Amino acid sequence: KANGRNLFGDQISPWNTYRYDYSNPWVRRFLIDAIVTNLQRYGISGIRFDNLDGIKGYSGGGGQEFLTELSMEIRKYRPEAILIGEMFFGESKVMASIENGGMGINMRTHSDLFDFFKDNMQKRTEEINMEMLKNAIRNPWYWGEAPRGNYDTNHDEAANRRDGATGA
């Protein structure tokens, strides 16, 4: 920009990357068009939103509007698309349909299974809390939201600096 600021956003994320300026309608439109174009061009059947909590809670505003607008555009083009939000803090509104004031997300991740491994991988067998594992596998809807998918990857672990028990 003429004032020296980044064109698409200049807030720094916890991972030391720039966040998009979701409050800017031109940035939202650019992102929506890019995603829908990829759905059309490559026959993609769904989208996973990385760090949905961070997008929704973007301090500059507009994150929730972006997600709702994007969901609406995707549903116009491909109503059957699966929308998955990487989200660790429950909020049923996210998974409500757009017609019911939600964002139309089909599924959200949770880290209960990953957290079991992270919290217990260096313990002695008799110290391991097996109830935590049972709940992670058998009770993924205890926040009253369905469906939720287990998050059992390590793609962010070095960046998240989880006490050295993971990829860090």
PDB file of C-alpha atoms in Angstrom:
ATOM      1  CA  LYS A   1       0.000   0.000   0.000  1.00  0.00           C
ATOM      2  CA  ALA A   2       1.074   3.610  -0.403  1.00  0.00           C
ATOM      3  CA  ASN A   3       1.463   3.918   3.378  1.00  0.00           C
ATOM      4  CA  GLY A   4       3.945   1.008   3.459  1.00  0.00           C
ATOM      5  CA  ARG A   5       1.567  -1.536   5.024  1.00  0.00           C
ATOM      6  CA  ASN A   6       1.064  -4.989   3.516  1.00  0.00           C
ATOM      7  CA  LEU A   7      -1.717  -5.182   0.970  1.00  0.00           C
ATOM      8  CA  PHE A   8      -3.499  -8.293   2.307  1.00  0.00           C
ATOM      9  CA  GLY A   9      -2.854  -7.960   6.044  1.00  0.00           C
ATOM     10  CA  ASP A  10      -0.173  -7.170   8.549  1.00  0.00           C
ATOM     11  CA  GLN A  11      -1.180  -8.762  11.856  1.00  0.00           C
ATOM     12  CA  ILE A  12       1.298 -11.403  12.972  1.00  0.00           C
ATOM     13  CA  SER A  13      -0.052 -14.817  14.005  1.00  0.00           C
ATOM     14  CA  PRO A  14       1.319 -16.934  16.878  1.00  0.00           C
ATOM     15  CA  TRP A  15       3.286 -18.810  14.169  1.00  0.00           C
ATOM     16  CA  ASN A  16       4.999 -15.601  13.038  1.00  0.00           C
ATOM     17  CA  THR A  17       3.091 -15.448   9.754  1.00  0.00           C
ATOM     18  CA  TYR A  18       0.857 -12.658   8.483  1.00  0.00           C
ATOM     19  CA  ARG A  19      -2.905 -12.958   8.883  1.00  0.00           C
ATOM     20  CA  TYR A  20      -5.182 -11.789   6.119  1.00  0.00           C
ATOM     21  CA  ASP A  21      -7.084  -8.571   6.772  1.00  0.00           C
ATOM     22  CA  TYR A  22     -10.556 -10.128   6.957  1.00  0.00           C
ATOM     23  CA  SER A  23     -12.101  -6.733   7.680  1.00  0.00           C
ATOM     24  CA  ASN A  24     -11.236  -5.653   4.131  1.00  0.00           C
ATOM     25  CA  PRO A  25     -14.058  -6.729   1.774  1.00  0.00           C
ATOM     26  CA  TRP A  26     -11.621  -6.803  -1.172  1.00  0.00           C
ATOM     27  CA  VAL A  27      -9.362  -9.273   0.625  1.00  0.00           C
ATOM     28  CA  ARG A  28     -12.360 -11.445   1.568  1.00  0.00           C
ATOM     29  CA  ARG A  29     -13.530 -11.399  -2.071  1.00  0.00           C
ATOM     30  CA  PHE A  30     -10.052 -12.327  -3.326  1.00  0.00           C
ATOM     31  CA  LEU A  31      -9.829 -15.284  -0.939  1.00  0.00           C
ATOM     32  CA  ILE A  32     -13.361 -16.488  -1.700  1.00  0.00           C
ATOM     33  CA  ASP A  33     -12.804 -16.275  -5.454  1.00  0.00           C
ATOM     34  CA  ALA A  34      -9.507 -18.155  -5.160  1.00  0.00           C
ATOM     35  CA  ILE A  35     -11.054 -20.982  -3.132  1.00  0.00           C
ATOM     36  CA  VAL A  36     -14.161 -21.342  -5.314  1.00  0.00           C
ATOM     37  CA  THR A  37     -11.985 -21.277  -8.461  1.00  0.00           C
ATOM     38  CA  ASN A  38      -9.941 -24.158  -7.058  1.00  0.00           C
ATOM     39  CA  LEU A  39     -13.121 -26.091  -6.252  1.00  0.00           C
ATOM     40  CA  GLN A  40     -14.305 -25.616  -9.830  1.00  0.00           C
ATOM     41  CA  ARG A  41     -11.014 -26.208 -11.578  1.00  0.00           C
ATOM     42  CA  TYR A  42      -9.810 -29.244  -9.641  1.00  0.00           C
ATOM     43  CA  GLY A  43     -13.047 -30.896  -8.510  1.00  0.00           C
ATOM     44  CA  ILE A  44     -12.182 -30.539  -4.841  1.00  0.00           C
ATOM     45  CA  SER A  45     -14.923 -31.962  -2.648  1.00  0.00           C
ATOM     46  CA  GLY A  46     -14.195 -30.082   0.539  1.00  0.00           C
ATOM     47  CA  ILE A  47     -12.120 -27.519   2.400  1.00  0.00           C
ATOM     48  CA  ARG A  48     -10.311 -27.688   5.728  1.00  0.00           C
ATOM     49  CA  PHE A  49      -9.984 -24.329   7.464  1.00  0.00           C
ATOM     50  CA  ASP A  50      -6.697 -24.224   9.357  1.00  0.00           C
ATOM     51  CA  ASN A  51      -6.936 -22.297  12.645  1.00  0.00           C
ATOM     52  CA  LEU A  52     -10.647 -21.513  12.347  1.00  0.00           C
ATOM     53  CA  ASP A  53     -10.561 -20.108  15.883  1.00  0.00           C
ATOM     54  CA  GLY A  54      -7.935 -17.578  14.765  1.00  0.00           C
ATOM     55  CA  ILE A  55      -9.921 -16.567  11.682  1.00  0.00           C
ATOM     56  CA  LYS A  56     -13.137 -16.128  13.689  1.00  0.00           C
ATOM     57  CA  GLY A  57     -11.397 -14.178  16.407  1.00  0.00           C
ATOM     58  CA  TYR A  58      -9.264 -11.998  14.131  1.00  0.00           C
ATOM     59  CA  SER A  59      -8.774  -8.822  16.141  1.00  0.00           C
ATOM     60  CA  GLY A  60      -9.237  -6.613  13.062  1.00  0.00           C
ATOM     61  CA  GLY A  61     -12.755  -8.012  12.633  1.00  0.00           C
ATOM     62  CA  GLY A  62     -14.301  -9.584   9.560  1.00  0.00           C
ATOM     63  CA  GLY A  63     -13.183 -13.172  10.187  1.00  0.00           C
ATOM     64  CA  GLN A  64     -16.639 -14.458  10.985  1.00  0.00           C
ATOM     65  CA  GLU A  65     -18.077 -12.586   7.998  1.00  0.00           C
ATOM     66  CA  PHE A  66     -15.394 -14.105   5.760  1.00  0.00           C
ATOM     67  CA  LEU A  67     -16.209 -17.645   6.905  1.00  0.00           C
ATOM     68  CA  THR A  68     -19.946 -17.124   6.433  1.00  0.00           C
ATOM     69  CA  GLU A  69     -19.515 -15.529   2.985  1.00  0.00           C
ATOM     70  CA  LEU A  70     -17.128 -18.283   1.931  1.00  0.00           C
ATOM     71  CA  SER A  71     -19.490 -21.024   3.115  1.00  0.00           C
ATOM     72  CA  MET A  72     -22.370 -19.403   1.221  1.00  0.00           C
ATOM     73  CA  GLU A  73     -20.325 -19.180  -1.996  1.00  0.00           C
ATOM     74  CA  ILE A  74     -19.121 -22.772  -1.692  1.00  0.00           C
ATOM     75  CA  ARG A  75     -22.681 -23.976  -1.052  1.00  0.00           C
ATOM     76  CA  LYS A  76     -23.916 -22.129  -4.163  1.00  0.00           C
ATOM     77  CA  TYR A  77     -21.385 -23.910  -6.316  1.00  0.00           C
ATOM     78  CA  ARG A  78     -21.105 -27.247  -4.514  1.00  0.00           C
ATOM     79  CA  PRO A  79     -23.833 -27.768  -1.872  1.00  0.00           C
ATOM     80  CA  GLU A  80     -22.485 -31.198  -0.957  1.00  0.00           C
ATOM     81  CA  ALA A  81     -18.954 -29.937  -0.144  1.00  0.00           C
ATOM     82  CA  ILE A  82     -17.523 -30.969   3.202  1.00  0.00           C
ATOM     83  CA  LEU A  83     -16.272 -28.032   5.251  1.00  0.00           C
ATOM     84  CA  ILE A  84     -13.970 -28.936   8.128  1.00  0.00           C
ATOM     85  CA  GLY A  85     -12.799 -26.402  10.683  1.00  0.00           C
ATOM     86  CA  GLU A  86      -9.642 -26.970  12.694  1.00  0.00           C
ATOM     87  CA  MET A  87     -11.152 -25.656  15.880  1.00  0.00           C
ATOM     88  CA  PHE A  88     -10.415 -26.484  19.487  1.00  0.00           C
ATOM     89  CA  PHE A  89     -12.868 -24.280  21.337  1.00  0.00           C
ATOM     90  CA  GLY A  90     -16.480 -25.421  21.041  1.00  0.00           C
ATOM     91  CA  GLU A  91     -19.150 -23.193  19.628  1.00  0.00           C
ATOM     92  CA  SER A  92     -22.204 -24.863  18.122  1.00  0.00           C
ATOM     93  CA  LYS A  93     -23.039 -21.760  16.046  1.00  0.00           C
ATOM     94  CA  VAL A  94     -20.108 -22.581  13.765  1.00  0.00           C
ATOM     95  CA  MET A  95     -21.731 -25.856  12.787  1.00  0.00           C
ATOM     96  CA  ALA A  96     -25.269 -24.547  12.472  1.00  0.00           C
ATOM     97  CA  SER A  97     -26.553 -24.075   8.947  1.00  0.00           C
ATOM     98  CA  ILE A  98     -26.238 -20.659   7.368  1.00  0.00           C
ATOM     99  CA  GLU A  99     -30.047 -20.423   7.306  1.00  0.00           C
ATOM    100  CA  ASN A 100     -30.009 -20.852  11.101  1.00  0.00           C
ATOM    101  CA  GLY A 101     -27.416 -18.148  11.727  1.00  0.00           C
ATOM    102  CA  GLY A 102     -24.377 -20.419  11.654  1.00  0.00           C
ATOM    103  CA  MET A 103     -21.367 -20.736   9.388  1.00  0.00           C
ATOM    104  CA  GLY A 104     -22.369 -24.013   7.752  1.00  0.00           C
ATOM    105  CA  ILE A 105     -19.251 -25.949   8.796  1.00  0.00           C
ATOM    106  CA  ASN A 106     -19.918 -29.712   8.556  1.00  0.00           C
ATOM    107  CA  MET A 107     -17.274 -30.978  10.930  1.00  0.00           C
ATOM    108  CA  ARG A 108     -14.666 -29.674  13.282  1.00  0.00           C
ATOM    109  CA  THR A 109     -11.503 -31.194  14.622  1.00  0.00           C
ATOM    110  CA  HIS A 110     -10.600 -31.710  18.221  1.00  0.00           C
ATOM    111  CA  SER A 111      -7.305 -32.729  19.762  1.00  0.00           C
ATOM    112  CA  ASP A 112      -8.375 -35.111  22.534  1.00  0.00           C
ATOM    113  CA  LEU A 113      -6.650 -38.145  20.979  1.00  0.00           C
ATOM    114  CA  PHE A 114      -3.509 -36.172  20.146  1.00  0.00           C
ATOM    115  CA  ASP A 115      -3.491 -34.702  23.655  1.00  0.00           C
ATOM    116  CA  PHE A 116      -3.666 -38.213  25.136  1.00  0.00           C
ATOM    117  CA  PHE A 117      -0.509 -39.208  23.283  1.00  0.00           C
ATOM    118  CA  LYS A 118       1.237 -35.912  24.036  1.00  0.00           C
ATOM    119  CA  ASP A 119       0.411 -36.039  27.738  1.00  0.00           C
ATOM    120  CA  ASN A 120       1.197 -39.727  28.250  1.00  0.00           C
ATOM    121  CA  MET A 121       3.930 -40.707  25.793  1.00  0.00           C
ATOM    122  CA  GLN A 122       6.752 -40.269  28.286  1.00  0.00           C
ATOM    123  CA  LYS A 123       5.011 -41.724  31.338  1.00  0.00           C
ATOM    124  CA  ARG A 124       5.388 -45.146  32.845  1.00  0.00           C
ATOM    125  CA  THR A 125       2.549 -47.545  31.980  1.00  0.00           C
ATOM    126  CA  GLU A 126       0.977 -47.439  35.443  1.00  0.00           C
ATOM    127  CA  GLU A 127       0.852 -43.614  35.321  1.00  0.00           C
ATOM    128  CA  ILE A 128      -1.168 -43.424  32.100  1.00  0.00           C
ATOM    129  CA  ASN A 129      -4.753 -42.231  32.400  1.00  0.00           C
ATOM    130  CA  MET A 130      -6.650 -44.733  30.232  1.00  0.00           C
ATOM    131  CA  GLU A 131      -9.948 -42.942  30.935  1.00  0.00           C
ATOM    132  CA  MET A 132      -8.579 -40.018  28.889  1.00  0.00           C
ATOM    133  CA  LEU A 133      -7.986 -42.381  25.946  1.00  0.00           C
ATOM    134  CA  LYS A 134     -11.414 -43.970  26.290  1.00  0.00           C
ATOM    135  CA  ASN A 135     -13.100 -40.560  26.256  1.00  0.00           C
ATOM    136  CA  ALA A 136     -11.054 -39.382  23.254  1.00  0.00           C
ATOM    137  CA  ILE A 137     -12.134 -42.386  21.207  1.00  0.00           C
ATOM    138  CA  ARG A 138     -15.686 -43.065  22.434  1.00  0.00           C
ATOM    139  CA  ASN A 139     -16.978 -39.657  23.422  1.00  0.00           C
ATOM    140  CA  PRO A 140     -16.064 -37.127  20.715  1.00  0.00           C
ATOM    141  CA  TRP A 141     -19.327 -35.201  21.098  1.00  0.00           C
ATOM    142  CA  TYR A 142     -19.246 -34.264  24.762  1.00  0.00           C
ATOM    143  CA  TRP A 143     -19.488 -30.562  23.888  1.00  0.00           C
ATOM    144  CA  GLY A 144     -22.883 -31.238  22.321  1.00  0.00           C
ATOM    145  CA  GLU A 145     -21.579 -30.815  18.788  1.00  0.00           C
ATOM    146  CA  ALA A 146     -21.471 -33.425  16.082  1.00  0.00           C
ATOM    147  CA  PRO A 147     -19.630 -34.505  14.139  1.00  0.00           C
ATOM    148  CA  ARG A 148     -16.113 -33.944  15.331  1.00  0.00           C
ATOM    149  CA  GLY A 149     -13.042 -35.538  13.826  1.00  0.00           C
ATOM    150  CA  ASN A 150     -10.004 -36.605  15.801  1.00  0.00           C
ATOM    151  CA  TYR A 151      -6.978 -34.442  15.188  1.00  0.00           C
ATOM    152  CA  ASP A 152      -4.037 -36.801  15.176  1.00  0.00           C
ATOM    153  CA  THR A 153      -1.406 -35.071  13.118  1.00  0.00           C
ATOM    154  CA  ASN A 154       1.720 -33.215  14.084  1.00  0.00           C
ATOM    155  CA  HIS A 155       1.790 -30.555  11.362  1.00  0.00           C
ATOM    156  CA  ASP A 156       1.915 -27.653  13.833  1.00  0.00           C
ATOM    157  CA  GLU A 157       3.650 -29.210  16.792  1.00  0.00           C
ATOM    158  CA  ALA A 158       7.099 -27.702  16.361  1.00  0.00           C
ATOM    159  CA  ALA A 159       5.512 -24.293  15.860  1.00  0.00           C
ATOM    160  CA  ASN A 160       3.229 -24.722  18.883  1.00  0.00           C
ATOM    161  CA  ARG A 161       6.142 -25.501  21.216  1.00  0.00           C
ATOM    162  CA  ARG A 162       4.186 -28.051  23.244  1.00  0.00           C
ATOM    163  CA  ASP A 163       6.701 -28.545  26.060  1.00  0.00           C
ATOM    164  CA  GLY A 164       9.109 -30.589  23.925  1.00  0.00           C
ATOM    165  CA  ALA A 165       6.840 -33.657  24.080  1.00  0.00           C
ATOM    166  CA  THR A 166       6.139 -33.493  20.353  1.00  0.00           C
ATOM    167  CA  GLY A 167       7.879 -32.356  17.194  1.00  0.00           C
ATOM    168  CA  ALA A 168       9.473 -29.370  18.925  1.00  0.00           C
TER     169      ALA A 168
END
